[in-house]
PDB file of C-alpha atoms in Angstrom:
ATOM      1  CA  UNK W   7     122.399 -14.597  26.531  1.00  0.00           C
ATOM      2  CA  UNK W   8     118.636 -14.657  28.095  1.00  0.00           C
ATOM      3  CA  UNK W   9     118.391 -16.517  31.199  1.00  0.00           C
ATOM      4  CA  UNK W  10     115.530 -18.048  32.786  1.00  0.00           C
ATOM      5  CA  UNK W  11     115.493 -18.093  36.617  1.00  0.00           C
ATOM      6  CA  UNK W  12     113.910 -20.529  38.954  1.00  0.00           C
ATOM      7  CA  UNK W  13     113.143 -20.050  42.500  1.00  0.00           C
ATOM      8  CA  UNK W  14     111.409 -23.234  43.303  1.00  0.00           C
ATOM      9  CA  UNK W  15     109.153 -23.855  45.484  1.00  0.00           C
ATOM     10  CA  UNK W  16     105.427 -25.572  45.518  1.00  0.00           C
ATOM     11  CA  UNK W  17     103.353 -22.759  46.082  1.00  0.00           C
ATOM     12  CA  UNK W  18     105.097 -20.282  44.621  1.00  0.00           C
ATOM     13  CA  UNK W  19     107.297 -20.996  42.086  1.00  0.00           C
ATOM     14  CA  UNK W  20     109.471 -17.917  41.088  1.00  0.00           C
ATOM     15  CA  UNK W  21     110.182 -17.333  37.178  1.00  0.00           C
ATOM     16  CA  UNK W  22     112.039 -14.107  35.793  1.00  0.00           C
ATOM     17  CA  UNK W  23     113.766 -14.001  32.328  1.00  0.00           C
ATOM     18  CA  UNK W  24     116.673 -11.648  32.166  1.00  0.00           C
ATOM     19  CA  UNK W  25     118.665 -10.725  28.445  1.00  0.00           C
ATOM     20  CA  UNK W  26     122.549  -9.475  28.220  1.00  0.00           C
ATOM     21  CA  UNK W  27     125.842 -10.371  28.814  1.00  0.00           C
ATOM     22  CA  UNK W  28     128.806  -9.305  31.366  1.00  0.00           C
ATOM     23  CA  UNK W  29     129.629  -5.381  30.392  1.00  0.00           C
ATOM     24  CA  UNK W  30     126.253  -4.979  28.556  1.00  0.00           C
ATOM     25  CA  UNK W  31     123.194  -3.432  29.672  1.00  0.00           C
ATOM     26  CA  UNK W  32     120.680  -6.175  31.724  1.00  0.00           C
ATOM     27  CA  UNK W  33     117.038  -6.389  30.141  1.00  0.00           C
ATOM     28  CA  UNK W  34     113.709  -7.848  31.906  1.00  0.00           C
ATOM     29  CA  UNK W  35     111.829  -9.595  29.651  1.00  0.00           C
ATOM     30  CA  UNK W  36     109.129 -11.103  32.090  1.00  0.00           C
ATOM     31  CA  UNK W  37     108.802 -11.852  36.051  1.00  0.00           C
ATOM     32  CA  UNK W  38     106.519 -13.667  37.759  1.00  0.00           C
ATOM     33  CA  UNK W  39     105.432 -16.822  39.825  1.00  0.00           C
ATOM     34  CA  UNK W  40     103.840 -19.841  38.950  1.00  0.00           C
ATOM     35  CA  UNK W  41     101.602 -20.826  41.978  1.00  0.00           C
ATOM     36  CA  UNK W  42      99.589 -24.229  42.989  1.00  0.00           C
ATOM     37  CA  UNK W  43      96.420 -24.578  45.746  1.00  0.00           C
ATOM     38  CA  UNK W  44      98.029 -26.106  49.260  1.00  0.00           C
ATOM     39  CA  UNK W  45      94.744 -28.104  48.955  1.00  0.00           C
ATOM     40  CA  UNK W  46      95.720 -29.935  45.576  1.00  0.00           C
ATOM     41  CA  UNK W  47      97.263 -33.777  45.748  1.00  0.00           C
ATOM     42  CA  UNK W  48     101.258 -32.830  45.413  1.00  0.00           C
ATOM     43  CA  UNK W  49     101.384 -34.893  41.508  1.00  0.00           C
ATOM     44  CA  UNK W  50      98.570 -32.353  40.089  1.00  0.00           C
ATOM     45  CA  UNK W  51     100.818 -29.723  41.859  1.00  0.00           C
ATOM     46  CA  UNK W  52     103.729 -30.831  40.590  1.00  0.00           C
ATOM     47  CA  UNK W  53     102.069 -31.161  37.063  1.00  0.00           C
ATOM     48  CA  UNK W  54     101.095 -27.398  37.438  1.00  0.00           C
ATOM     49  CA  UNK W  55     104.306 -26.386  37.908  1.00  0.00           C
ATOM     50  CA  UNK W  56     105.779 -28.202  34.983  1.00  0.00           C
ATOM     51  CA  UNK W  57     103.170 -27.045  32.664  1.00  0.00           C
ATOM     52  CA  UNK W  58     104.128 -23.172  34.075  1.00  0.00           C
ATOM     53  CA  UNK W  59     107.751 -23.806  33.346  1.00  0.00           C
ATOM     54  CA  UNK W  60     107.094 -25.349  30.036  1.00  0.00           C
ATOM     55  CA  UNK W  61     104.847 -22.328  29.125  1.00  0.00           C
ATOM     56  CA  UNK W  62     107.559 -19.810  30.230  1.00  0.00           C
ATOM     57  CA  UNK W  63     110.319 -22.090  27.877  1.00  0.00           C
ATOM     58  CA  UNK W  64     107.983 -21.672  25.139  1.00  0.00           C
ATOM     59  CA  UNK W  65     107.627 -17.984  25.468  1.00  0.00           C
ATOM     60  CA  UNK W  66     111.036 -16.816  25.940  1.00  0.00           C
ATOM     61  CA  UNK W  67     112.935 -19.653  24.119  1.00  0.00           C
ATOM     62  CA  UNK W  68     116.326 -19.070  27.077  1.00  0.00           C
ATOM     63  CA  UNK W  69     119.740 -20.231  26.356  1.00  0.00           C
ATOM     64  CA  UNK W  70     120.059 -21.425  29.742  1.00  0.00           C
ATOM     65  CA  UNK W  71     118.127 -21.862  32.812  1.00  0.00           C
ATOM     66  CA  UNK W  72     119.495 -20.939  36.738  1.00  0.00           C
ATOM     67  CA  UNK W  73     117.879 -22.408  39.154  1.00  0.00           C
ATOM     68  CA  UNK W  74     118.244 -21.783  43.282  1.00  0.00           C
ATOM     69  CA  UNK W  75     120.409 -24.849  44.707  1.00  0.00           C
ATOM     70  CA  UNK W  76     118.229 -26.297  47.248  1.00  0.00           C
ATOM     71  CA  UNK W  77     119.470 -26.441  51.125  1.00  0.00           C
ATOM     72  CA  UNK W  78     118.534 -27.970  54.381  1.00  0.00           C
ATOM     73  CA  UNK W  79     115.809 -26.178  56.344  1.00  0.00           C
ATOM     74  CA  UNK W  80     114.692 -26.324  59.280  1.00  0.00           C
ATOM     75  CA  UNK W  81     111.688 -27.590  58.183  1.00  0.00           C
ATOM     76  CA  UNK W  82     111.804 -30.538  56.062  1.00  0.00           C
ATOM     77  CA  UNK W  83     108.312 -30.300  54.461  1.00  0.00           C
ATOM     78  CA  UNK W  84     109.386 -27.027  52.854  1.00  0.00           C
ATOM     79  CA  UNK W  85     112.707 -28.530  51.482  1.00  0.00           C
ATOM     80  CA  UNK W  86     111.021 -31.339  50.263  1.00  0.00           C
ATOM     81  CA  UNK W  87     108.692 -29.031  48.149  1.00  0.00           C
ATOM     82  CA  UNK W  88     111.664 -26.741  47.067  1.00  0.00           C
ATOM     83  CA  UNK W  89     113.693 -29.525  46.156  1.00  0.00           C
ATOM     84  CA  UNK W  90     110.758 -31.435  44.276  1.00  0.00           C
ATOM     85  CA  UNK W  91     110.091 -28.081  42.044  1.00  0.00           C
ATOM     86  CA  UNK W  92     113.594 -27.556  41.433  1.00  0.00           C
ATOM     87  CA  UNK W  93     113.751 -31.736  39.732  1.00  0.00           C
ATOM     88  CA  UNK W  94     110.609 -30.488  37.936  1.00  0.00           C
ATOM     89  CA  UNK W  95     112.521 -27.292  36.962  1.00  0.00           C
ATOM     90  CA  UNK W  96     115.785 -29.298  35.768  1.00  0.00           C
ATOM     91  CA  UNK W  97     113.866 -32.075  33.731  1.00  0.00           C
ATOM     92  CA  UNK W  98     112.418 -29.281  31.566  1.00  0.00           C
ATOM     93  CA  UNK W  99     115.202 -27.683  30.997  1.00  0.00           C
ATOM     94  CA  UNK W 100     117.050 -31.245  30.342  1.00  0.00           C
ATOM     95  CA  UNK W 101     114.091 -32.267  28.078  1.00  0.00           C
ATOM     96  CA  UNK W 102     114.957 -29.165  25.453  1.00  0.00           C
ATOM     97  CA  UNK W 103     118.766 -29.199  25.914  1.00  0.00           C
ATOM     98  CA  UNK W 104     119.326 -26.498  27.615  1.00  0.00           C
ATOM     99  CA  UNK W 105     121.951 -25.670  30.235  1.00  0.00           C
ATOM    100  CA  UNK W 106     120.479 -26.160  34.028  1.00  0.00           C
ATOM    101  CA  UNK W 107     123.141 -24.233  36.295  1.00  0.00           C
ATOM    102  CA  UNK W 108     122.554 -23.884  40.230  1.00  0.00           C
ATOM    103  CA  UNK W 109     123.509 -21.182  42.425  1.00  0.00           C
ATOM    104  CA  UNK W 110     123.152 -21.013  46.022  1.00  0.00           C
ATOM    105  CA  UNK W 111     121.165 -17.854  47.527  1.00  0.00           C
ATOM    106  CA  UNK W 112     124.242 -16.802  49.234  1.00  0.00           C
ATOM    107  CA  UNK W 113     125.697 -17.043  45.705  1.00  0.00           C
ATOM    108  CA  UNK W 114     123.083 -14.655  44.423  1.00  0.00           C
ATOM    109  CA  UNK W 115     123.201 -12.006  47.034  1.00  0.00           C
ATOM    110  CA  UNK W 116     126.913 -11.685  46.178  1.00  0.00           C
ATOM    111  CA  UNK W 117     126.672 -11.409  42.537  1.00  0.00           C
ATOM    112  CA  UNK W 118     123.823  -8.757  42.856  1.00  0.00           C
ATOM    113  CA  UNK W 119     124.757  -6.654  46.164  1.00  0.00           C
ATOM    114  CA  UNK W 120     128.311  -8.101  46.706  1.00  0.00           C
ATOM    115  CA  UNK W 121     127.333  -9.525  49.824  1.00  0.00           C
ATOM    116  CA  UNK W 122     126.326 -13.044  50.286  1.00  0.00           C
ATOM    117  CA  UNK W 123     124.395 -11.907  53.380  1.00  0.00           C
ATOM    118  CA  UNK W 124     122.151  -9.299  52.028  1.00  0.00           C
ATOM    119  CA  UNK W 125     118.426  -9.408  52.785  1.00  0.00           C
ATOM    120  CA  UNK W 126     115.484  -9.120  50.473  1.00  0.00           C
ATOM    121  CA  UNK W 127     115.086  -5.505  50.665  1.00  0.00           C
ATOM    122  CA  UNK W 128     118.726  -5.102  49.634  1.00  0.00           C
ATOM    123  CA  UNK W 129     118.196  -7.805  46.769  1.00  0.00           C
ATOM    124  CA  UNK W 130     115.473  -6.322  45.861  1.00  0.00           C
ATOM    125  CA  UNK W 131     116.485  -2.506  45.437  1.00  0.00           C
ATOM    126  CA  UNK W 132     119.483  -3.749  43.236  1.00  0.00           C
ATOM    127  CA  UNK W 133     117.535  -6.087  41.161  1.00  0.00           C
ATOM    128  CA  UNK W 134     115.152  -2.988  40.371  1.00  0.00           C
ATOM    129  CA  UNK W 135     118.726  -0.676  40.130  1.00  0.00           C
ATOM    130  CA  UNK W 136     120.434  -3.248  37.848  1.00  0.00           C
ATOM    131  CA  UNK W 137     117.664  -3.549  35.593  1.00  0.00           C
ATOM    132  CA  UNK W 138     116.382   0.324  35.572  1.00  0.00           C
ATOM    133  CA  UNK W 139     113.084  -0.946  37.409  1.00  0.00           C
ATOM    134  CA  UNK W 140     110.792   1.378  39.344  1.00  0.00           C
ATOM    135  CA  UNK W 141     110.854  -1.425  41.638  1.00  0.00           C
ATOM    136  CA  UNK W 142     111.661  -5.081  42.485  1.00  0.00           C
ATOM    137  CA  UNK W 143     109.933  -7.437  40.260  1.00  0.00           C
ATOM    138  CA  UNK W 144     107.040  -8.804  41.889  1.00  0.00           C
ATOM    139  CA  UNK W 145     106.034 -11.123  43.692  1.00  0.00           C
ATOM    140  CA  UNK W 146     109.149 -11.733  45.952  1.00  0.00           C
ATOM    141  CA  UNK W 147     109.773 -15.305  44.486  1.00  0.00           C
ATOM    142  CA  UNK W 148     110.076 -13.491  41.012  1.00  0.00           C
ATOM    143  CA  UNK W 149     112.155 -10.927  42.195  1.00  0.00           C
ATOM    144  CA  UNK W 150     114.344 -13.793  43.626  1.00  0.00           C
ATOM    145  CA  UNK W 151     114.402 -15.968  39.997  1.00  0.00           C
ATOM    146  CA  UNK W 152     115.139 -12.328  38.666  1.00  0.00           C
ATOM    147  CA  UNK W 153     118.439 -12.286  40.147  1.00  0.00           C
ATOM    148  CA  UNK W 154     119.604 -15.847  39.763  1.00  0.00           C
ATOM    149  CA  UNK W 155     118.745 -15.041  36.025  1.00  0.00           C
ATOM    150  CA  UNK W 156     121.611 -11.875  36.426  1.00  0.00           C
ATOM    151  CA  UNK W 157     123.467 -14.078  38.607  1.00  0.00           C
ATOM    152  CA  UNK W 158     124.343 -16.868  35.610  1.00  0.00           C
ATOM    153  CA  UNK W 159     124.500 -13.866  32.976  1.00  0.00           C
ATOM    154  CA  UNK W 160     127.143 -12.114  34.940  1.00  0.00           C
ATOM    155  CA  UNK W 161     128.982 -15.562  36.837  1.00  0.00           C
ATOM    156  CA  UNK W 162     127.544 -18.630  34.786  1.00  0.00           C
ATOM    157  CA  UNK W 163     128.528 -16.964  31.635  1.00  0.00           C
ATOM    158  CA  UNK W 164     131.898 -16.520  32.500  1.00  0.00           C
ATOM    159  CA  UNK W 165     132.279 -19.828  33.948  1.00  0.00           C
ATOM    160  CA  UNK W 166     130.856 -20.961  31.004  1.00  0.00           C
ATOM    161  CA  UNK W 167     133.228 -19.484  29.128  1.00  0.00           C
ATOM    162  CA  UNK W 168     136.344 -20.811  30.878  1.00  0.00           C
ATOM    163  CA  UNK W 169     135.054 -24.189  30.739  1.00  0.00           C
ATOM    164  CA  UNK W 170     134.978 -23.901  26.717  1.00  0.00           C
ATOM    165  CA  UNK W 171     138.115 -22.636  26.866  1.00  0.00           C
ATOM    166  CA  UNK W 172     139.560 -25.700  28.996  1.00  0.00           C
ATOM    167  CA  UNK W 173     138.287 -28.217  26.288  1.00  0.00           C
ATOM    168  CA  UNK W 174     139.223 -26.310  23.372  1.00  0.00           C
ATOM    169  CA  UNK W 175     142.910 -26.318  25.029  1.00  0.00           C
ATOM    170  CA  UNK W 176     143.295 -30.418  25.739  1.00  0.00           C
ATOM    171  CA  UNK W 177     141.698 -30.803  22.254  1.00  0.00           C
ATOM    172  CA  UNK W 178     144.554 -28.650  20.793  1.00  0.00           C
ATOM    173  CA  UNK W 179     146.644 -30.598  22.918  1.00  0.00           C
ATOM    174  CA  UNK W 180     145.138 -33.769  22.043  1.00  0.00           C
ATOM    175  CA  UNK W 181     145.255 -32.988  18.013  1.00  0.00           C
ATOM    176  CA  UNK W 182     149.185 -31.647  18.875  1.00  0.00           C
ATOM    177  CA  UNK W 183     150.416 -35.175  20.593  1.00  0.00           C
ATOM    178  CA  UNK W 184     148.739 -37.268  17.525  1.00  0.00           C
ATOM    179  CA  UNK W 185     149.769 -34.889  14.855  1.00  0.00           C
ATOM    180  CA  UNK W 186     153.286 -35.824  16.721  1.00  0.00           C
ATOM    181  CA  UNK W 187     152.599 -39.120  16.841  1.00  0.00           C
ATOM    182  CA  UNK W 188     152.478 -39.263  20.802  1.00  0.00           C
ATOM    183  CA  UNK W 189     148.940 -40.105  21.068  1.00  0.00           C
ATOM    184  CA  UNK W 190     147.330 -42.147  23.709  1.00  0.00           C
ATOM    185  CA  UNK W 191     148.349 -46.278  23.150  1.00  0.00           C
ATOM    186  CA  UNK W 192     150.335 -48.225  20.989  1.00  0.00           C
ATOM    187  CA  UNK W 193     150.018 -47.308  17.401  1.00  0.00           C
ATOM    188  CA  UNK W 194     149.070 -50.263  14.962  1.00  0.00           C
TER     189      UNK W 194
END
């Protein structure tokens, strides 16, 4: 599976593209962010960050894309941005098919370090571990779309998996009841 993590925001949009599956060795295939100019009109900055998604789609073609869940701050401009990039984030991913799951920060941390309270140096040394890194991807905001990228591979696949598993059941079940002749409503 190969991932494409989003940690939105409107300066610095975080992108990191991560290849494996659960038991299989974790690959980097590109980190980095996608940043707009504070001094730019917020639709050209949202355009810029679209077009730097779009470019990183093209290039890595993911099965998926993980994106941070937005949540309240204390200061609302900064959500507003977050949550802005992450609809900008979704639509692309939307516009091509492509799964969009979200994960909470919290979520992250405990995937990667086990803790849901681990800080960024903590994140950051087991991103770099994970991946056989000299070092955390950089910037930070890659290093943090990094590991929501392992996050879905290692939680988002598996979830994935169950949730295949749940329709394929009540479509056996479904195909079982009307080979029976117990479907749903009257028959004709």
């Amino acid at each position: 599976m190969r991932v494409l993590g989003i940690d939105p925001g409107l300066t610095r949009c975080g992108v990191g593209v991560v290849e494996g599956a659960v038991g299989r060795r974790l690959e980097l295939l590109g980190a980095d962010a996608i940043r707009t100019d504070h001094g730019t009109d917020l639709p050209l900055r949202l355009l810029g960050i679209e077009r730097g998604i779009e470019e990183w789609l093209d290039a890595y073609e993911p099965d998926a894309v993980a994106v941070e869940r937005v949540f309240a701050q204390h200061n609302l401009s900064t959500v507003m941005g977050t949550a802005q990039a992450s609809g900008i984030a979704m639509v692309c991913a939307a516009r091509r098919g492509l799964p969009v799951a979200l994960h909470t920060p919290s979520e992250a941390k405990a995937a990667i370090t086990g803790s849901g309270r681990a800080d960024k140096a903590q994140m950051g040394a087991m991103v770099a571990r994970i991946l056989r890194l000299e070092g955390p991807p950089k910037p930070a905001d890659a290093a943090d779309a990094v590991a929501l990228a392992i996050c879905h591979i290692w939680r988002g696949g598996a979830q994935d998996r169950v949730a295949r598993a749940t329709r394929e059941f009540a479509r056996k079940v479904e195909l079982a009841r009307a080979s029976r002749g117990q479907g749903r409503g009257p028959r004709p």
